[in-house]
CSV table of C-alpha atoms and ligand atoms in Angstrom, one decimal:
chain,number,residue,atom,x,y,z
N,632,MET,CA,0.0,-0.1,0.1
N,633,MET,CA,1.2,3.5,-0.8
N,634,SER,CA,-0.2,6.9,-0.5
N,635,ILE,CA,-1.4,8.7,-3.8
N,636,LYS,CA,1.5,11.0,-3.5
N,637,GLU,CA,4.0,8.0,-3.4
N,638,ALA,CA,2.1,6.5,-6.4
N,639,MET,CA,2.5,9.5,-8.4
N,640,GLU,CA,6.2,9.8,-7.6
N,641,GLN,CA,6.5,6.2,-8.8
N,642,GLY,CA,4.6,7.5,-12.0
N,643,THR,CA,4.3,4.1,-13.9
N,644,GLY,CA,3.5,0.6,-13.2
N,645,GLN,CA,1.7,-1.3,-10.5
N,646,VAL,CA,0.2,0.6,-7.5
N,647,SER,CA,-2.1,0.1,-4.7
N,648,ILE,CA,-3.7,3.0,-3.0
N,649,ARG,CA,-6.5,3.6,-0.5
N,650,GLY,CA,-8.7,6.3,0.2
N,651,TRP,CA,-12.3,7.7,-0.2
N,652,VAL,CA,-14.2,8.3,-3.4
N,653,HIS,CA,-14.0,12.1,-4.0
N,654,ARG,CA,-16.1,12.3,-7.2
N,655,GLU,CA,-17.3,9.8,-9.7
N,656,ARG,CA,-18.7,9.8,-13.1
N,657,LYS,CA,-20.1,6.9,-15.0
N,658,SER,CA,-21.1,6.0,-18.5
N,659,ASN,CA,-22.2,2.7,-20.2
N,660,GLN,CA,-18.5,1.7,-20.8
N,661,PHE,CA,-16.5,3.6,-18.3
N,662,ALA,CA,-16.4,4.6,-14.6
N,663,PHE,CA,-14.2,7.5,-13.5
N,664,ILE,CA,-13.5,7.3,-9.8
N,665,ILE,CA,-11.6,10.2,-8.3
N,666,VAL,CA,-10.0,8.8,-5.2
N,667,ARG,CA,-8.6,11.0,-2.4
N,668,ASP,CA,-6.3,10.3,0.6
N,669,SER,CA,-4.7,12.8,2.8
N,670,THR,CA,-1.8,13.5,0.3
N,671,ASN,CA,-3.7,14.1,-2.9
N,672,ILE,CA,-6.4,13.0,-5.4
N,673,ILE,CA,-6.2,10.7,-8.3
N,674,GLN,CA,-8.5,9.7,-11.3
N,675,CYS,CA,-9.0,6.0,-11.6
N,676,ILE,CA,-10.7,4.1,-14.5
N,677,VAL,CA,-12.6,1.0,-14.9
N,678,GLU,CA,-13.5,-0.1,-18.5
N,679,LYS,CA,-16.4,-2.4,-18.6
N,680,ASP,CA,-15.2,-4.7,-21.2
N,681,LYS,CA,-11.8,-5.2,-19.6
N,682,VAL,CA,-12.7,-6.2,-16.2
N,683,PRO,CA,-14.5,-9.1,-14.4
N,684,GLN,CA,-18.3,-8.6,-14.1
N,685,ARG,CA,-18.1,-8.2,-10.3
N,686,LEU,CA,-15.6,-5.3,-10.4
N,687,TRP,CA,-17.7,-3.4,-13.0
N,688,GLU,CA,-20.7,-3.7,-10.8
N,689,ASP,CA,-18.9,-2.6,-7.6
N,690,ALA,CA,-17.6,0.2,-9.5
N,691,ILE,CA,-21.0,1.2,-10.6
N,692,GLN,CA,-23.0,0.6,-7.5
N,693,ARG,CA,-20.8,0.6,-4.6
N,694,ALA,CA,-17.9,3.1,-5.4
N,695,THR,CA,-20.2,6.1,-4.3
N,696,ILE,CA,-19.2,9.5,-3.0
N,697,GLU,CA,-17.1,9.0,0.3
N,698,ALA,CA,-17.2,5.3,0.2
N,699,SER,CA,-13.7,4.1,1.5
N,700,VAL,CA,-11.9,1.8,-1.2
N,701,ILE,CA,-8.6,0.1,-2.0
N,702,VAL,CA,-7.6,0.5,-5.6
N,703,HIS,CA,-5.0,-1.9,-7.3
N,704,GLY,CA,-4.0,-0.9,-10.9
N,705,THR,CA,-1.5,0.7,-13.3
N,706,ILE,CA,-0.5,4.3,-13.0
N,707,ARG,CA,0.5,6.6,-15.8
N,708,PRO,CA,0.7,10.2,-16.5
N,709,GLU,CA,-2.3,11.8,-18.0
N,710,LYS,CA,-2.2,15.6,-18.6
N,711,ARG,CA,-6.1,15.8,-18.8
N,712,ALA,CA,-6.6,14.2,-15.3
N,713,PRO,CA,-7.3,16.4,-12.3
N,714,SER,CA,-3.8,15.6,-10.5
N,715,GLU,CA,-2.2,14.8,-14.0
N,716,TYR,CA,-1.9,11.1,-13.3
N,717,GLU,CA,-4.4,8.3,-13.9
N,718,ILE,CA,-4.8,4.8,-12.7
N,719,ASP,CA,-6.4,2.0,-14.7
N,720,ILE,CA,-8.1,-0.2,-12.1
N,721,THR,CA,-7.3,-4.0,-12.1
N,722,ASP,CA,-8.9,-4.6,-8.8
N,723,LEU,CA,-11.3,-2.7,-6.6
N,724,GLU,CA,-12.1,-3.5,-2.9
N,725,ILE,CA,-14.9,-1.4,-1.2
N,726,ILE,CA,-14.1,-1.4,2.4
N,727,GLY,CA,-16.8,1.1,3.9
N,728,GLU,CA,-19.9,1.8,1.8
N,729,SER,CA,-21.4,5.4,1.6
N,730,HIS,CA,-24.8,6.2,0.4
N,731,GLU,CA,-26.4,9.4,-0.2
N,732,PHE,CA,-23.6,11.4,1.3
N,733,PRO,CA,-25.4,14.6,2.4
N,734,ILE,CA,-23.0,17.3,1.0
N,735,THR,CA,-23.8,17.7,-2.7
N,736,LYS,CA,-22.9,20.8,-4.7
N,737,ASP,CA,-23.9,24.4,-3.9
N,738,GLN,CA,-24.9,24.1,-0.2
N,739,SER,CA,-25.4,27.0,2.1
N,740,ILE,CA,-22.8,28.1,4.8
N,741,GLU,CA,-25.1,27.1,7.6
N,742,PHE,CA,-25.7,23.7,6.2
N,743,LEU,CA,-22.0,23.0,5.8
N,744,ALA,CA,-21.7,24.2,9.5
N,745,ASP,CA,-24.3,21.6,10.4
N,746,MET,CA,-22.4,18.9,8.5
N,747,ARG,CA,-19.0,20.3,9.8
N,748,HIS,CA,-17.9,16.6,10.7
N,749,LEU,CA,-18.3,15.7,7.1
N,750,TRP,CA,-17.2,18.9,5.7
N,751,LEU,CA,-13.7,18.5,7.2
N,752,ARG,CA,-13.2,16.1,4.4
N,753,SER,CA,-13.4,18.7,1.7
N,754,ARG,CA,-10.3,19.8,-0.1
N,755,LYS,CA,-10.6,23.4,1.2
N,756,MET,CA,-10.8,22.1,4.9
N,757,THR,CA,-8.1,19.7,4.4
N,758,ALA,CA,-5.9,22.3,3.2
N,759,ILE,CA,-6.6,24.6,5.9
N,760,LEU,CA,-6.0,21.8,8.5
N,761,LYS,CA,-2.8,21.1,7.1
N,762,ILE,CA,-1.5,24.8,7.3
N,763,ARG,CA,-2.9,24.8,10.7
N,764,SER,CA,-0.7,22.0,11.6
N,765,THR,CA,2.3,23.7,10.3
N,766,VAL,CA,1.4,27.1,12.1
N,767,PHE,CA,1.2,25.2,15.5
N,768,GLY,CA,4.6,23.4,14.6
N,769,ALA,CA,6.3,26.7,13.7
N,770,ILE,CA,5.1,28.4,16.9
N,771,HIS,CA,6.7,25.6,19.0
N,772,ASP,CA,10.0,25.5,17.1
N,773,TYR,CA,10.2,29.4,17.1
N,774,PHE,CA,10.0,29.5,20.7
N,775,ARG,CA,12.0,26.7,21.7
N,776,GLU,CA,14.8,27.7,19.4
N,777,ASN,CA,14.8,31.0,21.1
N,778,GLY,CA,15.3,29.4,24.6
N,779,PHE,CA,11.8,29.4,25.9
N,780,TYR,CA,10.3,26.6,28.0
N,781,GLU,CA,6.7,25.4,27.3
N,782,TYR,CA,4.6,26.1,30.3
N,783,HIS,CA,0.9,25.5,31.3
N,784,SER,CA,-1.5,27.6,33.3
N,785,PRO,CA,-5.0,26.4,34.6
N,786,LEU,CA,-8.0,26.8,32.5
N,787,PHE,CA,-10.2,27.1,35.5
N,788,GLN,CA,-9.4,30.4,37.1
N,789,SER,CA,-10.5,32.5,40.0
N,790,VAL,CA,-9.4,36.0,38.8
N,791,GLN,CA,-10.2,37.8,35.7
N,792,CYS,CA,-7.6,39.6,33.5
N,793,GLU,CA,-9.1,40.9,30.2
N,794,GLY,CA,-12.4,42.3,31.4
N,795,GLY,CA,-15.5,41.2,33.0
N,796,SER,CA,-17.7,41.4,29.9
N,797,THR,CA,-16.3,38.4,28.1
N,798,LEU,CA,-15.9,36.1,31.1
N,799,PHE,CA,-17.5,32.6,31.1
N,800,LYS,CA,-18.5,31.6,34.5
N,801,VAL,CA,-18.5,28.0,35.4
N,802,ASP,CA,-20.7,26.1,38.0
N,803,TYR,CA,-17.7,24.9,39.9
N,804,PHE,CA,-19.2,22.7,42.7
N,805,GLY,CA,-21.6,25.5,43.3
N,806,GLN,CA,-18.8,27.9,44.2
N,807,LYS,CA,-18.9,31.4,42.7
N,808,ASP,CA,-16.0,33.2,40.8
N,809,VAL,CA,-14.7,30.5,38.9
N,810,PHE,CA,-14.0,31.4,35.1
N,811,LEU,CA,-12.7,29.8,32.1
N,812,ALA,CA,-9.3,31.3,31.2
N,813,GLN,CA,-9.3,34.5,28.8
N,814,THR,CA,-5.6,34.2,28.9
N,815,TRP,CA,-2.7,32.4,30.8
N,816,GLN,CA,-1.1,35.7,31.7
N,817,LEU,CA,-1.8,36.0,35.4
N,818,TYR,CA,-0.7,32.5,35.9
N,819,ALA,CA,2.3,32.9,33.6
N,820,GLU,CA,4.1,35.7,35.3
N,821,PRO,CA,4.7,33.8,38.5
N,822,ALA,CA,6.6,31.3,36.5
N,823,ILE,CA,9.1,33.6,34.8
N,824,PHE,CA,10.9,33.7,38.3
N,825,ALA,CA,11.6,30.1,37.8
N,826,LEU,CA,11.9,29.7,33.9
N,827,GLU,CA,12.5,33.4,32.9
N,828,LYS,CA,11.2,32.7,29.3
N,829,ILE,CA,7.9,30.7,28.7
N,830,TYR,CA,5.4,30.1,26.2
N,831,THR,CA,2.2,28.1,25.7
N,832,ILE,CA,-0.2,27.2,23.1
N,833,ALA,CA,-3.7,26.8,24.9
N,834,PRO,CA,-7.3,27.4,24.5
N,835,SER,CA,-8.8,30.7,25.7
N,836,PHE,CA,-12.4,31.4,26.2
N,837,ARG,CA,-14.3,34.7,25.8
N,838,ALA,CA,-18.0,35.2,25.8
N,839,GLU,CA,-18.0,37.4,22.9
N,840,LYS,CA,-21.6,38.7,22.1
N,841,SER,CA,-20.6,40.2,18.8
N,842,LYS,CA,-21.0,38.4,15.6
N,843,THR,CA,-17.9,39.4,13.8
N,844,SER,CA,-15.8,37.4,11.3
N,845,ARG,CA,-12.9,37.7,13.8
N,846,HIS,CA,-14.2,36.4,17.1
N,847,LEU,CA,-14.8,33.0,18.5
N,848,THR,CA,-15.7,31.9,21.9
N,849,GLU,CA,-13.0,29.3,22.0
N,850,TYR,CA,-9.8,29.9,20.4
N,851,TRP,CA,-6.2,28.8,20.5
N,852,HIS,CA,-3.9,31.4,22.0
N,853,ALA,CA,-0.2,31.3,21.7
N,854,GLU,CA,1.2,33.3,24.6
N,855,MET,CA,4.8,34.2,25.7
N,856,GLU,CA,6.2,35.8,28.7
N,857,ALA,CA,9.8,36.7,29.4
N,858,ALA,CA,11.5,38.1,32.4
N,859,TRP,CA,13.9,41.2,31.7
N,860,ALA,CA,12.4,41.7,28.5
N,861,THR,CA,12.1,45.3,27.4
N,862,PHE,CA,9.1,46.7,25.4
N,863,ASP,CA,11.3,46.5,22.1
N,864,ASP,CA,12.2,42.9,23.1
N,865,ILE,CA,8.3,42.0,23.2
N,866,GLN,CA,7.7,43.6,19.7
N,867,ASN,CA,10.8,41.8,18.3
N,868,TYR,CA,9.6,38.5,19.5
N,869,GLY,CA,6.1,39.0,18.0
N,870,GLU,CA,7.8,39.9,14.6
N,871,GLY,CA,10.1,37.1,14.6
N,872,LEU,CA,7.3,34.7,15.4
N,873,LEU,CA,5.0,35.9,12.7
N,874,LYS,CA,8.0,35.9,10.1
N,875,CYS,CA,8.8,32.2,11.2
N,876,ILE,CA,5.1,31.0,11.0
N,877,VAL,CA,4.5,32.7,7.5
N,878,GLY,CA,7.9,31.7,6.2
N,879,ARG,CA,7.3,28.0,7.3
N,880,VAL,CA,3.7,28.0,5.5
N,881,LEU,CA,5.4,29.4,2.3
N,882,GLU,CA,8.0,26.7,2.5
N,883,LYS,CA,5.7,23.7,3.3
N,884,ASN,CA,2.2,24.5,2.1
N,885,GLN,CA,2.5,25.8,-1.5
N,886,ASP,CA,-0.1,23.1,-2.8
N,887,GLU,CA,-2.5,24.1,-0.1
N,888,LEU,CA,-2.1,27.8,-0.6
N,889,ARG,CA,-2.9,27.1,-4.2
N,890,ILE,CA,-6.2,25.1,-3.4
N,891,LEU,CA,-7.2,28.0,-1.3
N,892,LYS,CA,-6.3,30.4,-4.1
N,893,ARG,CA,-4.4,32.6,-1.8
N,894,ASP,CA,-2.4,35.5,-3.4
N,895,ILE,CA,1.1,34.1,-2.3
N,896,LYS,CA,2.9,37.4,-3.6
N,897,LYS,CA,1.1,39.4,-0.7
N,898,LEU,CA,2.1,36.9,1.8
N,899,GLU,CA,5.6,36.9,0.8
N,900,SER,CA,6.0,40.8,0.8
N,901,ALA,CA,4.2,40.8,4.1
N,902,VAL,CA,7.3,39.1,5.7
N,903,LYS,CA,10.2,40.2,3.5
N,904,LYS,CA,10.7,43.5,5.2
N,905,SER,CA,10.6,45.0,8.7
N,906,PHE,CA,7.2,45.5,10.1
N,907,VAL,CA,5.9,49.1,10.3
N,908,ARG,CA,6.1,50.4,13.9
N,909,MET,CA,4.1,53.4,15.0
N,910,THR,CA,2.6,55.0,18.0
N,911,TYR,CA,-1.1,55.4,18.6
N,912,ASP,CA,-0.6,59.2,18.2
N,913,GLU,CA,1.0,58.5,14.7
N,914,VAL,CA,-1.9,56.3,13.8
N,915,LEU,CA,-4.4,59.2,14.7
N,916,ASN,CA,-2.4,61.5,12.5
N,917,ILE,CA,-2.0,59.3,9.5
N,918,LEU,CA,-5.7,58.4,9.4
N,919,LYS,CA,-6.6,61.9,9.7
N,920,ASP,CA,-4.3,62.9,6.9
N,921,LYS,CA,-4.7,60.1,4.6
N,922,CYS,CA,-8.4,58.8,5.2
N,923,LYS,CA,-10.1,62.0,6.9
N,924,ILE,CA,-10.9,59.7,9.8
N,925,GLU,CA,-10.9,61.8,13.1
N,926,ILE,CA,-10.5,59.8,16.2
N,927,GLU,CA,-11.0,61.5,19.5
N,928,TRP,CA,-7.6,61.0,21.5
N,929,GLY,CA,-8.3,58.4,24.1
N,930,LYS,CA,-10.5,56.2,22.1
N,931,ASP,CA,-9.6,52.6,21.3
N,932,LEU,CA,-9.0,52.0,17.5
N,933,ARG,CA,-12.1,50.2,16.0
N,934,THR,CA,-12.2,47.5,13.4
N,935,ILE,CA,-12.8,50.0,10.5
N,936,GLU,CA,-9.9,52.2,11.6
N,937,GLU,CA,-7.5,49.1,12.0
N,938,ASP,CA,-8.7,48.2,8.5
N,939,GLU,CA,-8.1,51.6,7.0
N,940,LEU,CA,-4.6,51.3,8.6
N,941,SER,CA,-3.8,48.0,7.1
N,942,LYS,CA,-4.6,49.0,3.6
N,943,MET,CA,-1.8,51.5,3.8
N,944,PHE,CA,1.0,48.9,4.3
N,945,ASP,CA,1.8,45.5,3.0
N,946,THR,CA,3.5,44.3,6.4
N,947,PRO,CA,1.7,43.8,9.7
N,948,ILE,CA,1.8,47.2,11.8
N,949,ILE,CA,2.8,47.4,15.3
N,950,VAL,CA,0.8,50.0,17.1
N,951,THR,CA,2.5,51.2,20.4
N,952,ASN,CA,1.8,53.4,23.2
N,953,TYR,CA,-2.0,53.4,23.5
N,954,PRO,CA,-3.8,55.7,26.0
N,955,LYS,CA,-3.9,54.1,29.5
N,956,ALA,CA,-7.6,54.1,29.7
N,957,VAL,CA,-8.3,51.6,26.9
N,958,LYS,CA,-5.6,49.0,28.1
N,959,ALA,CA,-5.4,46.4,30.8
N,960,PHE,CA,-4.3,47.3,34.5
N,961,TYR,CA,-1.1,45.3,34.2
N,962,MET,CA,0.5,47.3,31.3
N,963,LYS,CA,3.5,49.6,32.0
N,964,GLU,CA,3.1,53.4,32.0
N,965,ASP,CA,5.4,55.0,29.5
N,966,SER,CA,8.1,56.9,31.8
N,967,LYS,CA,8.1,60.1,29.5
N,968,ASN,CA,4.3,60.1,29.1
N,969,PRO,CA,2.2,58.7,31.9
N,970,THR,CA,-1.0,59.1,29.9
N,971,VAL,CA,0.0,56.1,27.7
N,972,VAL,CA,1.1,52.5,28.2
N,973,HIS,CA,3.8,50.3,26.8
N,974,GLY,CA,1.1,48.1,25.1
N,975,CYS,CA,1.2,46.9,21.5
N,976,ASP,CA,-1.1,45.7,19.0
N,977,PHE,CA,0.0,43.9,15.8
N,978,ILE,CA,-2.4,44.7,12.9
N,979,ALA,CA,-2.5,42.2,10.0
N,980,PRO,CA,-2.3,43.1,6.5
N,981,GLU,CA,-5.3,42.9,4.2
N,982,CYS,CA,-7.8,43.8,6.9
N,983,TYR,CA,-7.4,40.7,9.1
N,984,GLY,CA,-7.3,42.9,12.3
N,985,GLU,CA,-5.5,42.5,15.4
N,986,ILE,CA,-3.5,39.3,15.7
N,987,ILE,CA,-1.2,39.9,18.5
N,988,GLY,CA,-1.7,42.0,21.6
N,989,GLY,CA,1.2,42.5,24.0
N,990,SER,CA,2.9,44.8,26.5
N,991,GLU,CA,5.6,45.5,29.0
N,992,ARG,CA,4.1,44.7,32.5
N,993,GLU,CA,3.9,47.1,35.2
N,994,SER,CA,6.7,45.8,37.9
N,995,ASP,CA,5.8,48.3,40.7
N,996,ILE,CA,3.2,46.9,43.2
N,997,THR,CA,1.8,50.4,44.3
N,998,GLN,CA,1.1,51.2,40.7
N,999,ILE,CA,-0.7,47.9,40.1
N,1000,GLU,CA,-2.8,48.2,43.0
N,1001,LYS,CA,-3.8,51.8,41.9
N,1002,ARG,CA,-4.6,50.7,38.4
N,1003,LEU,CA,-6.8,47.7,39.7
N,1004,ARG,CA,-8.9,50.0,42.0
N,1005,GLU,CA,-9.1,52.5,39.1
N,1006,GLN,CA,-10.6,49.8,37.1
N,1007,GLY,CA,-13.1,48.7,39.7
N,1008,GLU,CA,-11.3,45.6,40.9
N,1009,ASP,CA,-10.4,44.6,44.5
N,1010,PRO,CA,-6.7,44.2,44.8
N,1011,ASN,CA,-7.3,41.6,47.7
N,1012,GLN,CA,-8.5,39.3,45.0
N,1013,TYR,CA,-5.1,39.2,43.3
N,1014,LEU,CA,-2.9,38.5,46.3
N,1015,PHE,CA,-1.1,35.6,44.7
N,1016,TYR,CA,-0.5,37.7,41.6
N,1017,LEU,CA,0.6,40.7,43.6
N,1018,ASP,CA,3.3,38.7,45.3
N,1019,THR,CA,5.1,38.5,41.8
N,1020,ARG,CA,5.8,42.2,42.5
N,1021,LYS,CA,6.6,41.7,46.1
N,1022,TYR,CA,9.5,39.1,46.0
N,1023,GLY,CA,12.1,40.1,43.5
N,1024,SER,CA,10.1,41.9,40.8
N,1025,VAL,CA,11.8,42.4,37.6
N,1026,PRO,CA,10.9,44.1,34.3
N,1027,HIS,CA,9.2,41.9,32.0
N,1028,GLY,CA,6.5,41.4,29.5
N,1029,GLY,CA,4.8,39.3,26.9
N,1030,PHE,CA,2.1,38.9,24.3
N,1031,GLY,CA,-0.8,36.8,23.1
N,1032,LEU,CA,-1.3,35.7,19.5
N,1033,GLY,CA,-4.8,34.4,18.3
N,1034,VAL,CA,-3.9,31.4,16.4
N,1035,GLU,CA,-6.9,31.2,14.3
N,1036,ARG,CA,-6.7,35.0,13.5
N,1037,VAL,CA,-3.2,34.3,12.0
N,1038,ILE,CA,-4.5,31.1,10.2
N,1039,ALA,CA,-7.4,33.1,8.7
N,1040,TRP,CA,-4.9,35.7,7.5
N,1041,VAL,CA,-2.4,33.3,6.0
N,1042,CYS,CA,-5.0,31.2,4.3
N,1043,GLY,CA,-6.8,34.2,3.1
N,1044,LEU,CA,-10.3,33.1,4.8
N,1045,ASP,CA,-13.3,35.1,4.7
N,1046,ASN,CA,-14.0,34.1,8.2
N,1047,ILE,CA,-12.1,33.0,11.3
N,1048,LYS,CA,-14.7,30.0,11.6
N,1049,ASP,CA,-12.9,28.1,8.8
N,1050,ALA,CA,-9.6,28.4,10.8
N,1051,ILE,CA,-10.6,25.9,13.5
N,1052,PRO,CA,-12.1,22.3,13.0
N,1053,PHE,CA,-15.3,22.9,15.1
N,1054,PRO,CA,-15.9,26.6,15.6
N,1055,ARG,CA,-17.6,28.0,18.8
N,1056,THR,CA,-19.5,31.2,18.6
N,1057,MET,CA,-22.4,32.6,20.5
N,1058,LEU,CA,-24.7,31.0,17.9
N,1059,ARG,CA,-22.9,27.8,17.3
N,1060,LYS,CA,-22.0,25.0,19.7
N,1061,THR,CA,-22.8,21.9,17.5
N,1062,PRO,CA,-21.9,19.5,16.2
K,42,LIG,P1,-10.1,42.2,19.9
K,42,LIG,O1,-10.1,43.6,20.3
K,42,LIG,O2,-9.8,42.0,18.5
K,42,LIG,O3,-11.3,41.7,20.3
K,42,LIG,P2,-8.4,41.7,22.2
K,42,LIG,O4,-8.0,43.0,22.5
K,42,LIG,O5,-9.7,41.3,23.0
K,42,LIG,O6,-8.9,41.6,20.7
K,42,LIG,P3,-6.3,40.5,23.4
K,42,LIG,O7,-7.1,40.4,24.7
K,42,LIG,O8,-5.2,41.2,23.3
K,42,LIG,O9,-7.3,40.6,22.3
K,42,LIG,O10,-6.0,38.9,23.0
K,42,LIG,C1,-4.7,38.5,22.4
K,42,LIG,C2,-4.9,38.0,21.0
K,42,LIG,O11,-6.1,37.0,21.0
K,42,LIG,C3,-5.6,39.1,20.0
K,42,LIG,O12,-4.6,39.7,19.5
K,42,LIG,C4,-6.3,38.1,19.1
K,42,LIG,O13,-5.3,37.7,18.2
K,42,LIG,C5,-6.8,36.9,19.9
K,42,LIG,N1,-8.2,37.0,20.2
K,42,LIG,C6,-8.7,37.8,21.0
K,42,LIG,N2,-10.0,37.6,21.3
K,42,LIG,C7,-10.4,36.4,20.3
K,42,LIG,C8,-11.5,35.9,19.8
K,42,LIG,N3,-12.7,36.1,20.6
K,42,LIG,N4,-11.3,34.9,18.9
K,42,LIG,C9,-10.3,34.6,18.2
K,42,LIG,N5,-9.0,35.2,18.7
K,42,LIG,C10,-9.1,36.2,19.6
K,43,LIG,MN1,-11.7,41.3,22.5
């Protein structure tokens, strides 16, 4: 047995492959069966007069869409076939029958979402899932090659970090104040005193009530935290990571990018140069000058504004020094301008929005306590966290990257939902 890819590499002679019927077309004399496995597709032909009666009947009656089959035959190059090779079948085994496969042509997005468990077999989803695997591998490799340890935080958490409005409360044996993780951060910072440089890829949960093409309620979050890191270091790690991810996909997934009809040139130019870096104030100026968009100082950037900004450049844009009021309590004040903080958002090209959010962390305990109170939080709830500033506090920082946001951008998807096998949103929790 061999994969379709291996059979095509062999190119001529006897082959045996196995997979699923991707498409079929039958006439009085011929059956054309396109077989799919995880590596490729290949057209297989049965000619009525040249095979035993039983084989012809199986080909006609039982080799239906998504039936699993083993094909034995002779392979040869054939320019007109979908993958430019063809197999003349000498024997056909039907392993698992499949009758009336529900997904036929021209189905609505909602129907395909209901049939997600079967739609995963489509060429589009298969291509995305392969790229997704490359992206996860690249994240692990990047951090490990840069001296980071993989570290894990709890997903049941008792403090909130990114704002109460998107917290998922859980019934934890009837006790109050238990939430699903929105981020690993508060539980990661204590570990930098042991490991210094750490990262994770883990699910984060956010009760997003908005129906955007960028928000899931469960997404995979690649996060890093590093002791002694400066604000510049954080941005450099983010840029390095994105370049590593995109570079790896360009190297390994040309076929998949082609199946997805991705404009590969745009992806290449996004990572060839240094990323654009500008402060929030500079963003306000450039949006005013070039797009006639006026943003009141102190307001967060909205999706439409981030999109306008992304249209001006072909690389990601790192926006720094946001007004304190729009960012989380743990971000460090700029020493030269206490109205802004050392937070940075990475805005993806081509209107894919924010893909990384990061910051230098406030290392001073009195500052943190003050910011918590200003944001209506009780510092007594954060005692374990405040200990990180009490015993050997160090300058440090980190970021979080939304893996599905990056996959959506790299694959050129219309919606983040296709970047994950079983998307979860306010309106979708099945299958
Ligand atoms: P946004 O403003 O786009 O909702 P955020 O400011 O809430 O993002 P952070 O809290 O900084 O995002 O989270 C870090 C990263 O996680 C973001 O840069 C983004 O890539 C990703 N992310 C955040 N929320 C979601 C979500 N609901 N679904 C998918 N990815 C998300
Ligand atoms: Mn959000």
